Amino acid sequence: MHRRTRRARVALCAVLCGVAGVPATADAQVTTDLTNWNLTETLSIYGGGTQFHISSSSGGLVRYRWLDSPNKVTVISGNSCSDLANYGNDSFAIGDTNYHSLFTGATGLCFVMRGRTSVGSGSMVNHDGRVSR
Amino acid sequence: MKRLLLIPAAVLAVGAGVAAAAPAEAPPVLERSAALTTAAPPSGAATIPAAEARAAADRLARSIPLPEGGTFAGVRWEEAGGHFAPADISAVLQYNAFCQWMRSWRDGRDAALSAAVLADVPAWSAWRGAEAADRLTEVVADVRAGGGTAATETLADCDASHAREVEYAAAHGLTPSR
């Protein structure tokens, strides 16, 4: 009975995923949302030092996107949990909600997210983003 | 001759006294580790400029246990720039300490004490109840089992960080962690 239910779920997922056109690689991504991130022109860490780890299914690629359309140019980076070394960063234009690759690393690597707005642009408050790892 | 016999006896007596007193109180590192499992993260929205982060970290570090020879000197506060909340600084210090205990355990430096501290780590205040704690729980389970994939992966991360820390600390005239 349980086995039959599980098979039905797998079949349903396969159909839905096919309809939605989700690429196979997207299934492997682990994502976490960063909520109400407040950025200023000075670099700061998200969420009181919230830490993320690269999953075994991501291929090592860490990407970031804004969920809320950003109204400022922003720069986002991934930094080491342990010594704050910058693993990689990228700039996001106003209105850009696409994923940007930040860096690649080994499974289990721990990182924090840092960000700022562009010089002279002021702050950007309560914007949500998503990290894919 | 008589004096020669008395000296070792005195030394033994002092040694016995220390040994007898030790079980009465837990080692400070274990006390600090246990305290972190119930402590709240540092509060306050005050932001600390990168130039002042090292001094703030030194104050917060007093509550975080380190293995013998451990320091936080290699953290790149100045290079990272920007500003930090006290909770940010504490989170970096706690992960750095976790790495030092992992290396201590792997290298067989006071392995029993290292394993005891590591058992507390998933409940430390920086990540208690957060997603990151799940990963640390896996790593600590590996430690308990004598090794495993998660522990190996984490040690690779910690070793890479340690190599950078040694370089950064040396460049700033500081003593890096062992």
Coordinates of C-alpha atoms in Angstrom, one line a residue:
Chain A
M1 CA 0.0 0.0 0.0
H2 CA 2.7 2.4 1.0
R3 CA 4.8 1.3 -2.0
R4 CA 1.9 1.9 -4.3
T5 CA 1.4 5.4 -2.8
R6 CA 5.1 6.3 -3.2
R7 CA 5.1 5.1 -6.8
A8 CA 2.0 7.3 -7.5
R9 CA 3.7 10.3 -5.9
V10 CA 6.9 9.7 -8.0
A11 CA 4.8 9.5 -11.2
L12 CA 2.8 12.6 -10.3
C13 CA 6.0 14.5 -9.6
A14 CA 7.5 13.4 -12.9
V15 CA 4.4 14.6 -14.8
L16 CA 4.3 17.9 -12.9
C17 CA 8.0 18.6 -13.3
G18 CA 7.7 17.8 -17.0
V19 CA 4.8 20.1 -17.4
A20 CA 6.5 22.9 -15.6
G21 CA 9.6 22.4 -17.7
V22 CA 11.9 22.3 -14.7
P23 CA 15.4 21.3 -15.8
A24 CA 16.9 18.3 -14.2
T25 CA 19.7 20.3 -12.7
A26 CA 17.2 22.6 -10.8
D27 CA 16.0 19.6 -8.9
A28 CA 19.4 19.3 -7.3
Q29 CA 19.6 22.8 -6.0
V30 CA 19.0 23.5 -2.4
T31 CA 17.7 27.0 -1.9
T32 CA 17.2 29.2 1.2
D33 CA 15.4 32.5 1.3
L34 CA 16.9 35.6 2.9
T35 CA 14.0 37.6 4.2
N36 CA 13.9 41.3 4.9
W37 CA 17.5 42.0 4.2
N38 CA 18.4 45.6 4.9
L39 CA 21.4 46.9 3.0
T40 CA 23.3 50.2 3.3
E41 CA 26.3 51.5 1.4
T42 CA 28.5 49.7 3.9
L43 CA 29.0 46.0 3.7
S44 CA 27.1 43.9 6.3
I45 CA 26.3 40.3 7.0
Y46 CA 22.8 38.9 6.5
G47 CA 20.8 37.7 9.5
G48 CA 23.2 38.1 12.4
G49 CA 25.8 35.8 10.8
T50 CA 23.4 33.2 9.4
Q51 CA 25.5 30.4 7.9
F52 CA 24.9 28.3 4.8
H53 CA 26.6 25.1 3.6
I54 CA 27.1 23.9 0.0
S55 CA 24.9 20.9 -0.5
S56 CA 26.1 17.6 -2.0
S57 CA 23.7 18.0 -4.9
S58 CA 24.5 21.5 -6.1
G59 CA 27.6 20.8 -8.1
G60 CA 29.4 23.3 -5.8
L61 CA 27.9 26.3 -7.5
V62 CA 26.5 29.1 -5.2
R63 CA 24.1 31.5 -6.8
Y64 CA 22.0 34.4 -5.5
R65 CA 19.0 36.3 -6.8
W66 CA 16.7 38.9 -5.5
L67 CA 13.1 37.9 -5.1
D68 CA 11.9 41.4 -4.6
S69 CA 12.9 43.7 -7.4
P70 CA 15.9 45.7 -6.1
N71 CA 15.5 49.5 -6.3
K72 CA 19.2 50.1 -5.9
V73 CA 22.3 48.7 -7.5
T74 CA 23.6 46.1 -5.0
V75 CA 26.8 44.0 -4.5
I76 CA 26.4 40.6 -2.9
S77 CA 29.2 38.3 -1.8
G78 CA 29.8 34.9 -0.2
N79 CA 32.4 34.9 2.6
S80 CA 34.0 32.2 4.7
C81 CA 32.1 31.5 8.0
S82 CA 35.5 30.9 9.7
D83 CA 37.7 33.8 8.6
L84 CA 35.5 36.0 6.3
A85 CA 37.7 35.5 3.2
N86 CA 35.7 36.6 0.2
Y87 CA 34.8 33.6 -2.0
G88 CA 33.2 35.6 -4.7
N89 CA 30.8 38.5 -5.4
D90 CA 28.7 40.0 -8.1
S91 CA 26.8 43.2 -8.8
F92 CA 23.0 43.3 -9.4
A93 CA 21.4 46.1 -11.4
I94 CA 18.2 47.9 -10.4
G95 CA 15.3 45.5 -11.2
D96 CA 17.5 42.5 -11.7
T97 CA 15.9 39.4 -10.2
N98 CA 18.0 36.8 -12.2
Y99 CA 20.3 34.4 -10.5
H100 CA 24.0 35.4 -10.5
S101 CA 26.8 32.9 -9.8
L102 CA 28.9 34.0 -6.9
F103 CA 31.4 31.2 -6.5
T104 CA 32.0 27.5 -6.5
G105 CA 33.2 25.4 -3.6
A106 CA 33.3 22.0 -2.2
T107 CA 30.4 20.2 -0.5
G108 CA 30.0 21.2 3.1
L109 CA 31.8 24.5 2.7
C110 CA 30.3 27.1 5.1
F111 CA 29.7 30.7 4.0
V112 CA 27.8 33.8 5.1
M113 CA 26.2 36.3 2.8
R114 CA 27.3 39.9 2.8
G115 CA 25.9 42.8 0.8
R116 CA 25.8 46.6 0.2
T117 CA 24.2 49.1 -2.1
S118 CA 26.2 51.1 -4.5
V119 CA 28.1 54.2 -3.3
G120 CA 25.8 57.2 -3.0
S121 CA 22.6 55.3 -3.6
G122 CA 21.4 55.1 0.0
S123 CA 19.9 52.1 1.8
M124 CA 17.6 49.4 0.6
V125 CA 15.3 47.9 3.2
N126 CA 13.2 44.7 3.7
H127 CA 14.1 43.0 0.4
D128 CA 14.0 39.2 0.1
G129 CA 16.5 37.2 -1.8
R130 CA 17.3 33.5 -2.4
V131 CA 20.6 31.6 -2.3
S132 CA 21.0 28.5 -4.3
R133 CA 23.7 26.2 -3.0
Chain B
M1 CA 70.2 11.4 50.5
K2 CA 67.3 11.9 52.7
R3 CA 66.5 15.3 51.1
L4 CA 66.7 13.7 47.7
L5 CA 64.0 11.3 48.7
L6 CA 61.8 14.0 50.2
I7 CA 61.8 16.2 47.1
P8 CA 60.0 13.7 44.9
A9 CA 57.6 13.0 47.7
A10 CA 56.7 16.6 47.9
V11 CA 56.3 16.8 44.2
L12 CA 54.0 13.8 44.3
A13 CA 52.0 15.3 47.1
V14 CA 51.4 18.5 45.1
G15 CA 50.6 16.4 42.0
A16 CA 48.2 14.3 44.0
G17 CA 46.5 17.5 45.3
V18 CA 46.0 18.8 41.8
A19 CA 44.7 15.5 40.6
A20 CA 42.3 15.2 43.5
A21 CA 40.9 18.7 43.0
A22 CA 40.4 18.4 39.3
P23 CA 37.3 16.2 39.3
A24 CA 35.5 18.7 41.6
E25 CA 35.2 21.3 38.9
A26 CA 34.7 20.9 35.2
P27 CA 37.4 22.3 32.9
P28 CA 36.7 25.9 32.0
V29 CA 36.4 25.0 28.3
L30 CA 33.6 22.6 29.0
E31 CA 31.8 25.1 31.2
R32 CA 32.1 27.7 28.4
S33 CA 30.9 25.3 25.8
A34 CA 27.9 24.3 27.9
A35 CA 27.1 27.9 28.6
L36 CA 26.9 28.6 24.8
T37 CA 24.2 25.9 24.5
T38 CA 21.8 28.0 26.5
A39 CA 23.1 31.5 25.9
A40 CA 21.3 33.9 23.6
P41 CA 23.3 35.4 20.7
P42 CA 24.6 38.8 21.6
S43 CA 21.9 41.4 21.2
G44 CA 21.9 44.9 20.0
A45 CA 21.6 46.5 16.6
A46 CA 24.8 48.6 17.1
T47 CA 27.1 48.3 14.2
I48 CA 30.8 48.0 14.7
P49 CA 33.1 49.3 12.0
A50 CA 35.6 46.8 10.6
A51 CA 38.5 48.7 12.1
E52 CA 37.0 48.1 15.6
A53 CA 35.8 44.6 15.0
R54 CA 39.0 42.9 16.3
A55 CA 38.7 44.6 19.6
A56 CA 35.0 43.8 19.9
A57 CA 35.8 40.2 18.9
D58 CA 38.4 40.0 21.7
R59 CA 35.8 40.9 24.2
L60 CA 33.2 38.4 22.8
A61 CA 35.8 35.7 22.5
R62 CA 36.0 35.3 26.3
S63 CA 32.9 33.3 26.3
I64 CA 34.0 30.9 23.5
P65 CA 36.1 27.9 24.3
L66 CA 39.3 27.2 22.3
P67 CA 41.7 24.3 22.3
E68 CA 45.2 24.9 23.8
G69 CA 47.1 27.2 21.5
G70 CA 43.9 28.5 19.9
T71 CA 43.5 32.1 18.8
F72 CA 41.1 34.1 16.6
A73 CA 43.9 36.2 15.2
G74 CA 43.5 35.1 11.6
V75 CA 39.9 36.4 11.0
R76 CA 40.0 39.0 8.3
W77 CA 38.0 41.7 10.0
E78 CA 40.0 44.5 8.5
E79 CA 40.1 43.1 5.0
A80 CA 36.4 42.2 5.0
G81 CA 35.5 45.8 5.7
G82 CA 32.1 47.2 6.2
H83 CA 30.5 46.8 9.6
F84 CA 29.3 44.1 11.9
A85 CA 26.6 43.5 14.5
P86 CA 27.8 41.8 17.7
A87 CA 25.8 38.7 16.7
D88 CA 27.7 38.6 13.4
I89 CA 31.1 38.7 15.2
S90 CA 30.0 36.0 17.6
A91 CA 28.9 33.7 14.8
V92 CA 32.2 34.0 13.0
L93 CA 34.1 33.4 16.3
Q94 CA 31.9 30.3 17.1
Y95 CA 32.4 28.8 13.7
N96 CA 36.1 29.5 13.9
A97 CA 36.3 27.8 17.3
F98 CA 34.3 24.9 16.0
C99 CA 37.0 24.5 13.2
Q100 CA 39.8 24.6 15.7
W101 CA 38.1 21.9 17.8
M102 CA 37.6 19.8 14.7
R103 CA 41.3 20.1 13.8
S104 CA 42.3 19.4 17.4
W105 CA 40.1 16.2 17.4
R106 CA 41.4 15.1 14.0
D107 CA 45.1 15.7 15.0
G108 CA 44.6 13.8 18.3
R109 CA 45.4 16.8 20.5
D110 CA 43.3 16.2 23.6
A111 CA 40.9 14.2 21.5
A112 CA 38.5 13.3 24.4
L113 CA 38.1 17.0 25.4
S114 CA 37.7 18.0 21.7
A115 CA 35.0 15.4 21.2
A116 CA 33.2 16.6 24.3
V117 CA 33.2 20.2 23.2
L118 CA 32.2 19.2 19.6
A119 CA 29.2 17.3 21.1
D120 CA 27.8 20.7 22.3
V121 CA 28.5 22.6 19.0
P122 CA 25.1 22.0 17.3
A123 CA 23.4 23.8 20.2
W124 CA 25.8 26.8 20.4
S125 CA 24.0 30.1 20.2
A126 CA 25.1 31.2 16.7
W127 CA 23.1 28.6 14.9
R128 CA 20.9 26.8 17.5
G129 CA 17.6 25.9 15.8
A130 CA 18.8 27.2 12.4
E131 CA 19.4 25.2 9.2
A132 CA 23.2 25.3 9.7
A133 CA 22.7 23.3 13.0
D134 CA 21.5 20.3 10.9
R135 CA 24.8 20.1 9.0
L136 CA 26.8 20.5 12.2
T137 CA 24.8 17.7 13.8
E138 CA 25.8 15.4 10.9
V139 CA 29.5 16.4 11.4
V140 CA 29.3 15.8 15.1
A141 CA 27.7 12.4 14.5
D142 CA 30.7 11.6 12.4
V143 CA 33.0 12.7 15.1
R144 CA 31.2 10.4 17.6
A145 CA 31.6 7.5 15.1
G146 CA 35.3 8.2 14.6
G147 CA 35.0 9.8 11.2
G148 CA 32.8 10.1 8.1
T149 CA 32.1 12.1 5.0
A150 CA 30.6 15.2 6.6
A151 CA 33.5 15.4 9.0
T152 CA 36.0 15.0 6.2
E153 CA 34.3 17.7 4.1
T154 CA 34.2 20.1 7.0
L155 CA 37.8 19.5 7.9
A156 CA 38.8 20.4 4.3
D157 CA 37.0 23.7 4.8
C158 CA 38.6 24.2 8.2
D159 CA 42.1 23.4 6.9
A160 CA 41.8 25.8 4.0
S161 CA 40.6 28.5 6.4
H162 CA 43.4 27.8 8.8
A163 CA 46.0 28.1 6.0
R164 CA 44.6 31.6 5.2
E165 CA 44.4 32.5 8.9
V166 CA 48.1 31.7 9.4
E167 CA 49.0 33.9 6.5
Y168 CA 46.8 36.8 7.5
A169 CA 47.8 36.7 11.2
A170 CA 51.5 36.6 10.2
A171 CA 51.1 39.6 7.9
H172 CA 49.6 41.5 10.8
G173 CA 52.2 40.4 13.4
L174 CA 49.7 38.3 15.3
T175 CA 50.0 34.7 16.6
P176 CA 47.8 32.4 14.5
S177 CA 45.9 29.5 16.0
R178 CA 47.7 26.2 16.3

